[in-house]
CSV table of C-alpha atoms in Angstrom, one decimal:
chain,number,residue,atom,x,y,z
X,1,UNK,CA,90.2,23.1,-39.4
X,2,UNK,CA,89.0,25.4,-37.1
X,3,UNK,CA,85.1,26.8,-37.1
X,4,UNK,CA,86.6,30.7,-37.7
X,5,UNK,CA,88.9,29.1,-40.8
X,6,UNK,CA,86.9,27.3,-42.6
X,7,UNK,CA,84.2,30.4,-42.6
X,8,UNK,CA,86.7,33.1,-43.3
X,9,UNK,CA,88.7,31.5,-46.0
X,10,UNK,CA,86.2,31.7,-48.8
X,11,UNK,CA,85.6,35.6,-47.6
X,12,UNK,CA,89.9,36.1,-47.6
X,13,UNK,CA,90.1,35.0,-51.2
X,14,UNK,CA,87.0,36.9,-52.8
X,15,UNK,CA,88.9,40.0,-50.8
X,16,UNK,CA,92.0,38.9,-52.4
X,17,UNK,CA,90.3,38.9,-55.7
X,18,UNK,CA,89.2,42.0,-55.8
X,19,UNK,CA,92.6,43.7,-54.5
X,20,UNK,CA,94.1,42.4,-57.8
X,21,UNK,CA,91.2,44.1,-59.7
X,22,UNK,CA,91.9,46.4,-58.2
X,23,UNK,CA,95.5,46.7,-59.0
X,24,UNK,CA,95.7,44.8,-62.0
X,25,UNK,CA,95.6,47.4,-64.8
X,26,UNK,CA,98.7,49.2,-63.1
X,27,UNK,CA,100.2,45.5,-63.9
X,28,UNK,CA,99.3,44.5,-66.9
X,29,UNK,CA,97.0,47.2,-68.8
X,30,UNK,CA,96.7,45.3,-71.6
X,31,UNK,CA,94.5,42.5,-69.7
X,32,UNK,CA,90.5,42.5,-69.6
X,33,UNK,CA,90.0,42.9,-65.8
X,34,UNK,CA,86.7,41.8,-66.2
X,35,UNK,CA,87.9,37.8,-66.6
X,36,UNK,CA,89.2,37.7,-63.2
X,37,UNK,CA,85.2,37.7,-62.2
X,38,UNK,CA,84.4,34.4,-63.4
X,39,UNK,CA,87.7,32.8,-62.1
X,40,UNK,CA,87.2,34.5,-58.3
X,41,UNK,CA,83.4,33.2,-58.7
X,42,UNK,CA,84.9,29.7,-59.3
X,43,UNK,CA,88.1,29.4,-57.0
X,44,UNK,CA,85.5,30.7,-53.9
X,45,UNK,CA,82.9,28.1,-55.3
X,46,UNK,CA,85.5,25.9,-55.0
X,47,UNK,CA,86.4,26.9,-51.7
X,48,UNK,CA,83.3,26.7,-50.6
X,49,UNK,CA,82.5,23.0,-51.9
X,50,UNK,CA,86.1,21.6,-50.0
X,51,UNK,CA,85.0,22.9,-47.1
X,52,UNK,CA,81.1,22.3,-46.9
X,53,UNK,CA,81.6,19.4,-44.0
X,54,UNK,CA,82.4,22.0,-41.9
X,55,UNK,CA,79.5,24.5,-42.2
X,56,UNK,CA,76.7,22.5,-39.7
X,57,UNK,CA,74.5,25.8,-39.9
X,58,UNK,CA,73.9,24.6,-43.2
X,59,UNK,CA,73.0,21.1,-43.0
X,60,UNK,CA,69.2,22.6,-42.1
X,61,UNK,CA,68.4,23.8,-45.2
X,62,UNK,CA,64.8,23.3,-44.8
X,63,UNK,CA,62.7,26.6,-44.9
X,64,UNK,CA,59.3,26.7,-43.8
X,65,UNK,CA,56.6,28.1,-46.1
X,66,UNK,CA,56.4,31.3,-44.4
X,67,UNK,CA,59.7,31.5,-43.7
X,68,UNK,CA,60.5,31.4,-47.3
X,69,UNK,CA,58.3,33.9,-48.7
X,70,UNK,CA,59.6,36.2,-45.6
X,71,UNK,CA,63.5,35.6,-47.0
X,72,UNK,CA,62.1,36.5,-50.9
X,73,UNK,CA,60.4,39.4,-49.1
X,74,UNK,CA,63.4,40.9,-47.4
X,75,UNK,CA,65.7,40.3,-50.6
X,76,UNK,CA,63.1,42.4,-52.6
X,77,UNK,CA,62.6,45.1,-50.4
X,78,UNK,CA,66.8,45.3,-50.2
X,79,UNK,CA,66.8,44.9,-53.8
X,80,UNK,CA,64.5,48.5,-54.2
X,81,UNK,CA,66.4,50.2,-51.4
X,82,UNK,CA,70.0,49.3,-52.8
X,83,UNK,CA,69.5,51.0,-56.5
X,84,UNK,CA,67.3,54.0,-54.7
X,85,UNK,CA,70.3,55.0,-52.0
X,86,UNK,CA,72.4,56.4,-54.4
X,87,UNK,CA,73.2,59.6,-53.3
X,88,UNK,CA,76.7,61.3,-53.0
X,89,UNK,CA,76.5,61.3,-48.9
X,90,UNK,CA,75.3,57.5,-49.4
X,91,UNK,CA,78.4,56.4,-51.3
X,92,UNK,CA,82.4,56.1,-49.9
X,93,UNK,CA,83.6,57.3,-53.3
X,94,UNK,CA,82.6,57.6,-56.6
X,95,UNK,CA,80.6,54.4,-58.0
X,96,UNK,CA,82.4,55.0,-61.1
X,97,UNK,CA,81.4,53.1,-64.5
X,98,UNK,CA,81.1,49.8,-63.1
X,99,UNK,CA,81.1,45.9,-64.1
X,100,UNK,CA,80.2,46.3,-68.3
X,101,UNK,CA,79.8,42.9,-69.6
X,102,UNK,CA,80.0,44.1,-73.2
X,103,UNK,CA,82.7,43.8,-76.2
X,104,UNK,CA,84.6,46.4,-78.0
X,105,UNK,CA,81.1,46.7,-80.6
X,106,UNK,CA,78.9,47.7,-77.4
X,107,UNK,CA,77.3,44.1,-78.0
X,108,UNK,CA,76.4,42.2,-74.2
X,109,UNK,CA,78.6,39.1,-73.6
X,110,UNK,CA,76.4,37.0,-72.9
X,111,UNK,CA,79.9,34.2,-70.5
X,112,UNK,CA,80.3,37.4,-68.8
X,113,UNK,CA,76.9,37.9,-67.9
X,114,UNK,CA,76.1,34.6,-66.8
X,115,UNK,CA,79.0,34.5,-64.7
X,116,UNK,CA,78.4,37.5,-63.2
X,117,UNK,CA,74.7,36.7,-62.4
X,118,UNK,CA,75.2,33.5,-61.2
X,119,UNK,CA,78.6,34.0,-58.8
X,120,UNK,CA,76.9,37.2,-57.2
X,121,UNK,CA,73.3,35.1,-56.6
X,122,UNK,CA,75.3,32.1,-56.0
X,123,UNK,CA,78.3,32.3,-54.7
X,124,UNK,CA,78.5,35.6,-52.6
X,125,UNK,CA,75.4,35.1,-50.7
X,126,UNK,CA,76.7,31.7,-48.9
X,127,UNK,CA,80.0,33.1,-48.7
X,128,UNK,CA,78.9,36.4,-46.7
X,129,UNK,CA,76.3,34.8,-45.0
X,130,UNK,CA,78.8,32.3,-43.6
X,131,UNK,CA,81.3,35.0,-43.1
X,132,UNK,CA,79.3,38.0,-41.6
X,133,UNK,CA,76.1,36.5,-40.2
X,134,UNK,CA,76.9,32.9,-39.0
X,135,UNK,CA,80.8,33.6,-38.0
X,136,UNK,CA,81.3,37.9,-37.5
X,137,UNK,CA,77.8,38.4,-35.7
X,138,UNK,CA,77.3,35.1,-33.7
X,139,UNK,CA,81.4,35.3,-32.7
X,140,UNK,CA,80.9,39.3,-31.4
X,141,UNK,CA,77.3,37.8,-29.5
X,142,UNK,CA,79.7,35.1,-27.7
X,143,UNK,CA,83.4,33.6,-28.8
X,144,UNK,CA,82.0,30.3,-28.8
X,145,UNK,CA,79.6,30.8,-31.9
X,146,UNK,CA,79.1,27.6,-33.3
X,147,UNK,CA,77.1,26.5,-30.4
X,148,UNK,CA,75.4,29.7,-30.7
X,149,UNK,CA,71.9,29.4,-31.5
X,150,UNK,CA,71.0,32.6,-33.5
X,151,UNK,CA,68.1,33.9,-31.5
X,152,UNK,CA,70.4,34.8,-28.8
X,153,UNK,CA,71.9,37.2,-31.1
X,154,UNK,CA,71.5,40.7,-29.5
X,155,UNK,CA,71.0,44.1,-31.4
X,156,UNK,CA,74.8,45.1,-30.8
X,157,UNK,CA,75.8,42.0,-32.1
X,158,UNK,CA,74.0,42.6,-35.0
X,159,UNK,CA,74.2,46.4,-35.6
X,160,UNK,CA,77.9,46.1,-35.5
X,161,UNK,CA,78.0,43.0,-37.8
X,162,UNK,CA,75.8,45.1,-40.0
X,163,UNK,CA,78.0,48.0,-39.7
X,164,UNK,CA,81.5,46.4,-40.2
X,165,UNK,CA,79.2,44.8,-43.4
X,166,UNK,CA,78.3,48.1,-44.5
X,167,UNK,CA,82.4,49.2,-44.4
X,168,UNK,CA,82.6,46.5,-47.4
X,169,UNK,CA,80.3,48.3,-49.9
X,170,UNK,CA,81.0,51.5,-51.7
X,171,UNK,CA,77.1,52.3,-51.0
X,172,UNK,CA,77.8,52.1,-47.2
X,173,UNK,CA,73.8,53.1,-46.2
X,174,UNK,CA,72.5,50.4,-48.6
X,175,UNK,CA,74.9,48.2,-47.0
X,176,UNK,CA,74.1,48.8,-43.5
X,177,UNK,CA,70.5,48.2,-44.0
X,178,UNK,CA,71.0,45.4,-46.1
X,179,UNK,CA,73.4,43.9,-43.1
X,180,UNK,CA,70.6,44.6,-40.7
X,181,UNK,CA,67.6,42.9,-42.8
X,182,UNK,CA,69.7,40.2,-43.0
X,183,UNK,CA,71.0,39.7,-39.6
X,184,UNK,CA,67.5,40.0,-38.6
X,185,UNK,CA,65.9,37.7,-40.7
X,186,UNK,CA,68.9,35.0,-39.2
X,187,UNK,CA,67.9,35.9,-35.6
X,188,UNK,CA,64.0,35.6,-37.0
X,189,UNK,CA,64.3,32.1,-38.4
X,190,UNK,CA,67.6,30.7,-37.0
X,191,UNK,CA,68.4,29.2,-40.2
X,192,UNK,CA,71.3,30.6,-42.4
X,193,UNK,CA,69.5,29.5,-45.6
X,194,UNK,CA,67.0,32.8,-45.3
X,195,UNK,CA,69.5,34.9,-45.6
X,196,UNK,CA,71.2,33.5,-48.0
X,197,UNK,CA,68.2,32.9,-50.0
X,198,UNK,CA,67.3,36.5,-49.2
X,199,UNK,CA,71.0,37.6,-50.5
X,200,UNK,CA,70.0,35.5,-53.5
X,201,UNK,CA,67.0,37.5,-54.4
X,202,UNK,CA,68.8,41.1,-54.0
X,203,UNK,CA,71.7,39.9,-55.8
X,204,UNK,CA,70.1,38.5,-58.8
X,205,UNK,CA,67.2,40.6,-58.7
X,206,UNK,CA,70.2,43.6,-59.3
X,207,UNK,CA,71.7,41.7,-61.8
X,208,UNK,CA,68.4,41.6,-64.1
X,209,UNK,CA,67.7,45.2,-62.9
X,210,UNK,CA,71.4,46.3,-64.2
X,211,UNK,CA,70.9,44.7,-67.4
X,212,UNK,CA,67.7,45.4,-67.9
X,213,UNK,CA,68.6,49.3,-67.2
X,214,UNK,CA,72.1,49.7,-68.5
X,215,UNK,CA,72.9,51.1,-64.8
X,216,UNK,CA,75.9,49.5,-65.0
X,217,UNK,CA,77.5,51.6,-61.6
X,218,UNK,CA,75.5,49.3,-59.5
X,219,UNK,CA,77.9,46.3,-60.4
């Protein structure tokens, strides 16, 4: 399978996922939209685990002290600026009512908050790292990423990367910022697992924080 496949497969059905959300209740009104979030966290999961052998960026998984504690960092400081930039000019679209993991009593679920929590700090982040960090900004650096090693990554690598990562979230600024910090972090350490771990920390941290909050827009 070729390097571009293998990362953008994964990516391609979590897109495909969320078209059917998207039209789904013009389909079949009747149905809870909501359960198609654990089965797109699974079938990528799934995805993911198939084609592991191919993903060499991840085989050094090994973070060094500092290097972890700079990936929590970054995650936290995405995690206060994502449910800060909020603002009408910061959004493409309304943000509408969100992901509501609760039942018809107002009562929390607590299936559809675990799979929730765990496919958007478990799933998503190796997915998008793989897709926009190790494939989207190492391929626009130089054609032949794999054999890329991410410190050559320049900034318009990485500002378009960030950009064209920003284009997939209604809250484009957050986005953009959030694809810089961790494009940056990958140039930084030239190892995908800081990211990733750094996607990890936003996305659960945001989980928690929705919860926690009842902000339920931000999912």
């Amino acid at each position: 399978m070729s390097p571009i496949l293998a990362r953008s497969l994964p990516f391609g059905l979590y897109i495909l996922f969320l078209a059917i959300e998207g039209s789904l209740p013009r389909w079949a009104p009747d149905f809870d939209v909501r359960w198609l979030y654990p089965v797109k966290a699974i079938i990528v999961a799934l995805a993911l685990a198939v084609l592991w052998r191919h993903y060499t960026e991840l085989k050094n998984w090994r973070l060094l002290p500092t290097q972890f504690i700079l990936s929590i960092l970054v995650g936290v400081i995405v995690l206060v600026l994502w449910v800060n930039l909020d603002a009408s000019w910061m959004l493409m679209g309304d943000m509408g009512k969100g992901f509501r993991p609760v039942d018809a009593h107002g009562n929390l679920d607590p299936v559809l908050i675990a799979f929730r929590i765990m496919g958007a700090a478990l799933v998503v982040p190796i997915m998008e790292e793989l897709f926009w960090r190790s494939f989207i900004q190492r391929w626009i650096q130089r054609p032949d990423f794999v054999a890329l090693d991410p410190a050559q990554i320049g900034l318009r690598a990485l500002f378009i990367a960030s950009a064209l990562f920003a284009v997939e979230h209604q809250q484009w600024l957050a986005g953009l910022i959030a694809g810089l910090a961790y494009g940056w972090l990958y140039i930084h350490t030239r190892n995908l697992w800081a990211p990733i771990l750094a996607h990890a920390v936003t996305n659960g941290g945001l989980g928690v924080y929705v919860i926690v909050t009842g902000r339920w827009q931000f999912w």
